[in-house]
Coordinates of C-alpha atoms and ligand atoms in Angstrom, one line a residue:
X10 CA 96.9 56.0 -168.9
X11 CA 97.9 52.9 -169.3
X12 CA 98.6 49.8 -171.6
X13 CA 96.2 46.9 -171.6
X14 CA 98.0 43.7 -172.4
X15 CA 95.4 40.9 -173.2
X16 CA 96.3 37.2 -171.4
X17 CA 95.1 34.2 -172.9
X18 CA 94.6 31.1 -171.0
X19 CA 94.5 27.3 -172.1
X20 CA 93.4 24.2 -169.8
X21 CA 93.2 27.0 -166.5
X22 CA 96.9 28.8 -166.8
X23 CA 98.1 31.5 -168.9
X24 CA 100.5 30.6 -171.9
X25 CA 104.2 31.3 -172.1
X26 CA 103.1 33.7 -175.1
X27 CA 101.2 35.7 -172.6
X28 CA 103.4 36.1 -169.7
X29 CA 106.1 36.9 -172.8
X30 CA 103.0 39.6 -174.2
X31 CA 102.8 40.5 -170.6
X32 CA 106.6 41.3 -170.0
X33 CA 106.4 43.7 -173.4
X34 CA 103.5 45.5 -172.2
X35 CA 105.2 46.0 -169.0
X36 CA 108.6 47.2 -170.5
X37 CA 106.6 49.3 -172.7
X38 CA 104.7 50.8 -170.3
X39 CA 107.8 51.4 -168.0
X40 CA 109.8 53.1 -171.1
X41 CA 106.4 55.2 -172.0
X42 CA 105.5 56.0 -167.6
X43 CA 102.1 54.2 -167.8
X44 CA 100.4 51.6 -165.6
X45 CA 100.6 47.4 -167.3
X46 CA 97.0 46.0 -166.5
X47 CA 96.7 42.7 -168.3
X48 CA 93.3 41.4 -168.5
X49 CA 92.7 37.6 -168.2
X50 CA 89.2 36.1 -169.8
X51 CA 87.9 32.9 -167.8
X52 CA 89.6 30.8 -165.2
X53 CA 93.4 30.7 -164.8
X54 CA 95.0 29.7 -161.4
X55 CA 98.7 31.3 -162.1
X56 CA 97.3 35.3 -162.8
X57 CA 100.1 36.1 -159.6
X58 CA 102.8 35.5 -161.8
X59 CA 102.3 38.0 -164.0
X60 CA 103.6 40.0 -160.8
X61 CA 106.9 39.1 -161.9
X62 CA 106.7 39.7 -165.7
X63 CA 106.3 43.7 -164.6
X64 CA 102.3 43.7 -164.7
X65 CA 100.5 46.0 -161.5
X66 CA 97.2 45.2 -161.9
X67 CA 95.1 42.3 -163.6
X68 CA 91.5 42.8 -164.6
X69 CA 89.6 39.1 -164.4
X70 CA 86.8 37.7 -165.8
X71 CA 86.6 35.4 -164.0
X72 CA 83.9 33.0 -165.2
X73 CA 84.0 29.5 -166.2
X74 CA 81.7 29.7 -168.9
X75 CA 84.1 32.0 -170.8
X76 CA 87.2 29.3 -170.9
X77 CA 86.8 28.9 -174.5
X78 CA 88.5 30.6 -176.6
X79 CA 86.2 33.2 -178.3
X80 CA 87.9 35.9 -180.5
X81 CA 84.5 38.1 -181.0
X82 CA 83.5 37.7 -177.8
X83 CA 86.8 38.3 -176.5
X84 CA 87.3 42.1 -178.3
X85 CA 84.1 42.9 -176.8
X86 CA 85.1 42.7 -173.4
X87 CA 89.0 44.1 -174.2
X88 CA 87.3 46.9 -175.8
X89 CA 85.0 47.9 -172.1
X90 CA 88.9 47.2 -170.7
X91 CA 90.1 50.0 -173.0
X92 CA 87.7 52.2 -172.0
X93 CA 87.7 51.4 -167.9
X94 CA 91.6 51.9 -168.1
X95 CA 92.1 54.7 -170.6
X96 CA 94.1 52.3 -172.5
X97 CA 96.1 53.8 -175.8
X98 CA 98.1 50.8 -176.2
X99 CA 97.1 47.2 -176.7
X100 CA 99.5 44.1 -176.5
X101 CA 98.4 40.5 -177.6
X102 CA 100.9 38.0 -178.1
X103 CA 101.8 37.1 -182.1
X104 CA 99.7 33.7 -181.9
X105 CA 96.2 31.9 -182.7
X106 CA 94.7 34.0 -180.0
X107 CA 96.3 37.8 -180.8
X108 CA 96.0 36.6 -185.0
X109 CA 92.1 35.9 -184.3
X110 CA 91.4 38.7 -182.0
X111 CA 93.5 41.8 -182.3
X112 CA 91.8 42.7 -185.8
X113 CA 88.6 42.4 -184.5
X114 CA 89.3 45.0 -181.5
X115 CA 90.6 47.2 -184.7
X116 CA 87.4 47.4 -186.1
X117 CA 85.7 48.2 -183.0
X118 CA 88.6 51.0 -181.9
X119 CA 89.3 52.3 -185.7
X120 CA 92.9 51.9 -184.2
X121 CA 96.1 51.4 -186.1
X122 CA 97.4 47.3 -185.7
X123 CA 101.3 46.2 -185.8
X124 CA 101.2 42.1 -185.9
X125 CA 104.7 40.2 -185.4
X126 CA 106.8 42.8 -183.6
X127 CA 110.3 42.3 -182.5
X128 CA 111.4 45.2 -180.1
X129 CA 109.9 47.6 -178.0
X130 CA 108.2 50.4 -180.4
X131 CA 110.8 53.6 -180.5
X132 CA 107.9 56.5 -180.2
X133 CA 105.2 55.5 -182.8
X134 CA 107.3 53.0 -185.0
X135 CA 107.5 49.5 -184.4
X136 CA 110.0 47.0 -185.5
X137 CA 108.2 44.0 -187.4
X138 CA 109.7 40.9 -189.1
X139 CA 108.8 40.5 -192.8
X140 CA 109.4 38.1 -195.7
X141 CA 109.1 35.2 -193.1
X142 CA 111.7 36.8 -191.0
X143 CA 114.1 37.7 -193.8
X144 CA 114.1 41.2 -193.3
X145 CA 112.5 43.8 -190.7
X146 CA 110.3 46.4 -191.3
X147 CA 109.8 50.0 -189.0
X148 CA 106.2 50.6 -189.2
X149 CA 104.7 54.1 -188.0
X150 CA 101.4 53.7 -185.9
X151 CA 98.9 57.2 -186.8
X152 CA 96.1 56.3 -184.8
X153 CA 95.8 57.3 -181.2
X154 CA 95.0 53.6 -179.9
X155 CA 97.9 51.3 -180.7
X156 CA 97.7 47.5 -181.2
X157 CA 100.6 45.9 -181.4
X158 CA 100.5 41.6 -181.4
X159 CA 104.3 40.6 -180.5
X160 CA 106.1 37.7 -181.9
X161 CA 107.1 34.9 -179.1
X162 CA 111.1 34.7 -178.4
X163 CA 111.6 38.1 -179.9
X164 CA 112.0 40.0 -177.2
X165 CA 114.1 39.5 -174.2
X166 CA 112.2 38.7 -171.5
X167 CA 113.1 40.8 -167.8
X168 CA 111.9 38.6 -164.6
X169 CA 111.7 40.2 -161.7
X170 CA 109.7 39.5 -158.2
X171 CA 107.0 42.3 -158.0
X172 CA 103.2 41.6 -157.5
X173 CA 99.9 42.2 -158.8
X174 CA 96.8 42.9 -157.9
X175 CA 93.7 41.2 -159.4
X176 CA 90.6 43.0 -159.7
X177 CA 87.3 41.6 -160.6
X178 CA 86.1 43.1 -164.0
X179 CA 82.6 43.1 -163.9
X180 CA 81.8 43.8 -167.9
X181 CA 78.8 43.2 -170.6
X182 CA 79.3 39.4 -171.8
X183 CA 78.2 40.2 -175.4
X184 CA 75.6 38.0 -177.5
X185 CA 78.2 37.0 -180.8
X186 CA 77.2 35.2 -183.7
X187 CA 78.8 32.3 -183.2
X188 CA 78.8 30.2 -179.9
X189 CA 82.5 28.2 -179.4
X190 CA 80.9 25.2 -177.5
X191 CA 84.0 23.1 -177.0
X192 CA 87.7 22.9 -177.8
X193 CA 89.4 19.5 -178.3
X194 CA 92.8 19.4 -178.2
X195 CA 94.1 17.3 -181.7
X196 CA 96.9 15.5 -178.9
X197 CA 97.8 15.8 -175.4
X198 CA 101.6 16.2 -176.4
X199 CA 103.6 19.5 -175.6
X200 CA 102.2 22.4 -178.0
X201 CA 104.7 23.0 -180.6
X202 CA 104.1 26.6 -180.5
X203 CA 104.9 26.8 -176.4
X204 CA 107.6 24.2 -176.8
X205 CA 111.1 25.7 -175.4
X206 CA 112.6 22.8 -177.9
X207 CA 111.5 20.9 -180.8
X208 CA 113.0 18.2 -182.0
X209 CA 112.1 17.8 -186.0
X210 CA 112.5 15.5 -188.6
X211 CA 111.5 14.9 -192.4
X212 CA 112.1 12.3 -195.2
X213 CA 115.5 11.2 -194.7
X214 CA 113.9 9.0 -191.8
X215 CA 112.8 6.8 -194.6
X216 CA 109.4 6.0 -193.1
X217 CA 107.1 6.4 -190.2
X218 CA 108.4 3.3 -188.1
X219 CA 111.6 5.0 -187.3
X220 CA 110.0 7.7 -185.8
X221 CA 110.7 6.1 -182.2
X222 CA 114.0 7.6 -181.8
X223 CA 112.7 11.0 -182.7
X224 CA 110.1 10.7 -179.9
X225 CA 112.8 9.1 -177.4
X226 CA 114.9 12.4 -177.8
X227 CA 112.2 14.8 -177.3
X228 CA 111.2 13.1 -174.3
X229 CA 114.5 13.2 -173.0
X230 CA 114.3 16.9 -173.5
X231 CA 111.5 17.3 -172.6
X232 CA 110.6 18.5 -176.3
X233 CA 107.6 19.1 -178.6
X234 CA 108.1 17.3 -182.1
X235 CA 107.1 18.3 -185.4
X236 CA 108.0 17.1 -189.0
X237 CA 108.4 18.7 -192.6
X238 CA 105.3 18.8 -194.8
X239 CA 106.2 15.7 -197.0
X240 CA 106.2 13.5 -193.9
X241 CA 102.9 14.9 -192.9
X242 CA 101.4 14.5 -196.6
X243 CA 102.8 11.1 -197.2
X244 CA 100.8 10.1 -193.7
X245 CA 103.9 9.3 -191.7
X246 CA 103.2 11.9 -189.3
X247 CA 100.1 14.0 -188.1
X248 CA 99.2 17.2 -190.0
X249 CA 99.6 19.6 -186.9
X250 CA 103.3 18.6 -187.2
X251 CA 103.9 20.0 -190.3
X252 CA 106.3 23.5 -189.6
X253 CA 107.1 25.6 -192.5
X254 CA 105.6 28.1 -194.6
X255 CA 102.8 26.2 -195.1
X256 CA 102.3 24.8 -191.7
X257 CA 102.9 26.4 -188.1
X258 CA 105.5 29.0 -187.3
X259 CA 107.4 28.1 -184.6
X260 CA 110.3 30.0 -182.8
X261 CA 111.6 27.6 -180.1
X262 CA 115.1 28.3 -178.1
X263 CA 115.8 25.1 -179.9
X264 CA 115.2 23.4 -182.9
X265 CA 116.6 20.2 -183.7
X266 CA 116.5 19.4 -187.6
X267 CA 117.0 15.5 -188.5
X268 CA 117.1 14.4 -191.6
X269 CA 115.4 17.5 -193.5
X270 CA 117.1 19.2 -196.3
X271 CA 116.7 23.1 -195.3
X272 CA 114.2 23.7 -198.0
X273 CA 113.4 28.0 -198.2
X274 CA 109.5 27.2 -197.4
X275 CA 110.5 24.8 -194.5
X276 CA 113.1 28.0 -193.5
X277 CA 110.3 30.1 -193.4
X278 CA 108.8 28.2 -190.3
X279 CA 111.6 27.9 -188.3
X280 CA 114.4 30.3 -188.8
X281 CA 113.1 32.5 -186.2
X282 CA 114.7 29.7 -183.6
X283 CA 117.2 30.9 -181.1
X284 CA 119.2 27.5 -182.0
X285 CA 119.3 25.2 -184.6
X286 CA 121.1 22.0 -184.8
X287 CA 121.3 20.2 -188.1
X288 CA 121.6 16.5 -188.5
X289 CA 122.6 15.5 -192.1
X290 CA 124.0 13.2 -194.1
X291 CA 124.6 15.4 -197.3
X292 CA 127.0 18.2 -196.1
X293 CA 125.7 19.7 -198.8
X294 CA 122.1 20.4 -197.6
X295 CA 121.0 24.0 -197.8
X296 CA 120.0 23.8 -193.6
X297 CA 123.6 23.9 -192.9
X298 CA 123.6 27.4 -193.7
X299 CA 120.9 28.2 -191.4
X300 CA 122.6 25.8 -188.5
X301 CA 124.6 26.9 -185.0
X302 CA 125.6 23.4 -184.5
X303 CA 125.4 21.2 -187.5
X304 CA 126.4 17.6 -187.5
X305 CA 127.2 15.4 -191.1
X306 CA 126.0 12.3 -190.3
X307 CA 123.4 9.5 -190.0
X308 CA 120.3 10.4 -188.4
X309 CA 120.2 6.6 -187.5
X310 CA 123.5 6.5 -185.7
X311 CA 123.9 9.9 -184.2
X312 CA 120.3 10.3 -183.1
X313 CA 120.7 7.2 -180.5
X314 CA 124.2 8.7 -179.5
X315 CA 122.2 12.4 -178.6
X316 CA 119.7 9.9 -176.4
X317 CA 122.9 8.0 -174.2
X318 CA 124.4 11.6 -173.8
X319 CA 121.3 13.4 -172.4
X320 CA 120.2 10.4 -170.4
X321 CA 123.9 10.1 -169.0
X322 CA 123.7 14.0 -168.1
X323 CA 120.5 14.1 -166.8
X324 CA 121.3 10.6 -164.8
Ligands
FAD401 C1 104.3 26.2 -202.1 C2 105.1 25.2 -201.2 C3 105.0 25.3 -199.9 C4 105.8 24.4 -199.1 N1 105.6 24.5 -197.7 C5 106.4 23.7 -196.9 C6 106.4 23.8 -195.5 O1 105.6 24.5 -195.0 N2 107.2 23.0 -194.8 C7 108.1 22.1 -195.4 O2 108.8 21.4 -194.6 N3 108.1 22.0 -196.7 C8 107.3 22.7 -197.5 N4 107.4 22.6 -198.9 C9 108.2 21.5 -199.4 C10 109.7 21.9 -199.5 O3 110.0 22.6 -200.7 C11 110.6 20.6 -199.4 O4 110.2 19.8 -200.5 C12 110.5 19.8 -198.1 O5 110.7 20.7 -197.0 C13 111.5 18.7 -198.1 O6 111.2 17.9 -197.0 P1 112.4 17.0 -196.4 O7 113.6 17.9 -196.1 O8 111.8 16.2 -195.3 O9 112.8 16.0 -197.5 P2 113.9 15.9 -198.6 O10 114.0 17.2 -199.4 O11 113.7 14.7 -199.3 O12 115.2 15.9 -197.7 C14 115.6 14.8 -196.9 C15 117.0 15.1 -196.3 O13 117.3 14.1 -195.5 C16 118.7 13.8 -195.6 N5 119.0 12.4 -195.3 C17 118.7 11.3 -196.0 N6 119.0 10.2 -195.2 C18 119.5 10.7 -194.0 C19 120.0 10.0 -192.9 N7 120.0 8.7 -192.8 N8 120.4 10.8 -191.9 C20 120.3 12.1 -191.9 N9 119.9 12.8 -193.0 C21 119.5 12.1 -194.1 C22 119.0 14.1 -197.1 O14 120.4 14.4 -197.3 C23 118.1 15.3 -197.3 O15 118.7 16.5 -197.1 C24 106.7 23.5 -199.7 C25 106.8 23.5 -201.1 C26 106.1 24.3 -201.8 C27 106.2 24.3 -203.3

């Protein structure tokens, strides 16, 4: 028996929220004393790493043609996995690819589905976050097959140095309703779901020329950047910027906050974050309660300060 942890690719590698789905599956199937296969769909050159994130064996398809991301076609061929490796348990990670495809392998297993966990499941129950991550729920799984989609910087990840092996998986490729014929990326920046650090920022920049400085410091950091929703509905920033309840969930090992007040629906986006730093003028604003570091201050004084200091320590 084992557990089948599904790999998603984007522009030929595997994502950080794989090799993180990966290192779950692995630890799971450790705890429980099954086999981790991961299965990768389409072309991706680093499948040995997965070696390291605990995974023994790696079933590829490996075929250009199926580089797009296609969620129906996808449970099709993770469902002929299932079967090939006696699968009970199913691991995709908590993001556009698990969200569009781990209900659809559901249906097609009649199996029990846990989205958003945050710990290793304790015999049938798994710990999930609720109420955007104010509170946790312990959710019993009934069905024989398990599918579980696991939220990304939940769970601590264990590197080590084994290897895999990578097995052609010869499969159907089944005829779907719809045919994904492209995938354009809306910017070539960092995605800000991947990012390890995000540097954010929302009104109190005033306007969308002063944005320069917020781009200067992710750079530096080598950071995604994203913006509260009234930035991205005024026009001063892009819509796929927009974190919050409303817009992307994002938990980076960093968030930096300039400039936005800490609303609860802005929260809800971001208060998953290992670390948040808050810059503020009001020490009044409600993000100060959500902060690790928080700084009272200018954005337009102290954001050119954080620029010198990380140039002069990475110089
Ligand atoms: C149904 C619903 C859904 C929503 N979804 C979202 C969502 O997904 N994401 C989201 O972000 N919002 C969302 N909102 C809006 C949310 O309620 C807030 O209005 C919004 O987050 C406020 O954005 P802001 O902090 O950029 O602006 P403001 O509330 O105007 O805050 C600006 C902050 O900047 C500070 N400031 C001013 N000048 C400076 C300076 N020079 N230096 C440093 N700090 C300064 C101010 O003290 C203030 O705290 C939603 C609202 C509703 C009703």
């Amino acid at each position: 028996m084992s557990v089948l942890i599904y790999t998603d690719s984007a522009d030929g590698t595997l994502t950080k929220n794989a090799f993180e789905a990966a290192n779950y599956g692995a630890l799971l199937a450790k705890k429980e004393g099954k086999s981790a296969t991961a299965i990768v769909i389409g072309e991706a050159s680093d499948i040995d790493k997965l070696g390291a994130y605990g995974v023994t064996k790696v079933l590829h398809v490996n075929d250009a043609a199926l580089n797009n991301f296609d969620p129906q076609r996808n449970a099709a061929i993770i469902a002929q996995a299932v079967t090939k490796e006696n699968a009970t348990t199913i691991i995709f990670p908590h993001d556009y690819s698990g969200k569009a495809t781990a209900p659809m392998l559901v249906a097609k297993l009649d199996a029990g589905l846990v989205t958003g966990a945050v710990a290793l499941p304790e015999g049938n129950t798994v710990r999930k976050a609720v109420f955007s991550g104010k509170a946790f729920a312990d959710v019993e799984i009934k069905t024989a097959i398990k599918i579980i989609s696991v939220l990304p910087n939940a769970v601590d990840k264990q590197i080590g140095e084994g290897s895999v092996a990578v097995e052609n998986f010869s499969c159907e490729i089944p005829t779907t309703r719809l045919t994904v014929k492209e995938v354009k990326k809306a910017s070539t920046e960092l995605s800000l779901t991947e990012a390890d650090i995000v540097v954010s920022a929302g009104r109190g920049l005033k306007g969308p020329e002063n944005w320069g400085m917020i781009e200067e410091l992710a750079q530096e950091l080598g950071a995604a950047t994203a913006c509260s929703r009234p930035v991205a509905d005024i026009g001063w920033r892009p819509h796929h910027e927009h974190v919050g309840q409303t817009g992307i969930a994002i938990r980076p090992n960093l968030y930096i906050a300039v400039g936005i007040s800490g609303a609860i629906q802005h929260l809800a986006g971001v208060n998953g974050s290992k670390t948040i730093v808050v810059i503020n003028t009001d020490p009044e604003a409600p993000f100060f309660k959500a902060a690790d570091y928080g700084i009272v201050g200018d954005a337009f004084e102290v954001v050119p300060k954080m620029i010198a200091a990380v140039k002069k320590l990475k110089g």
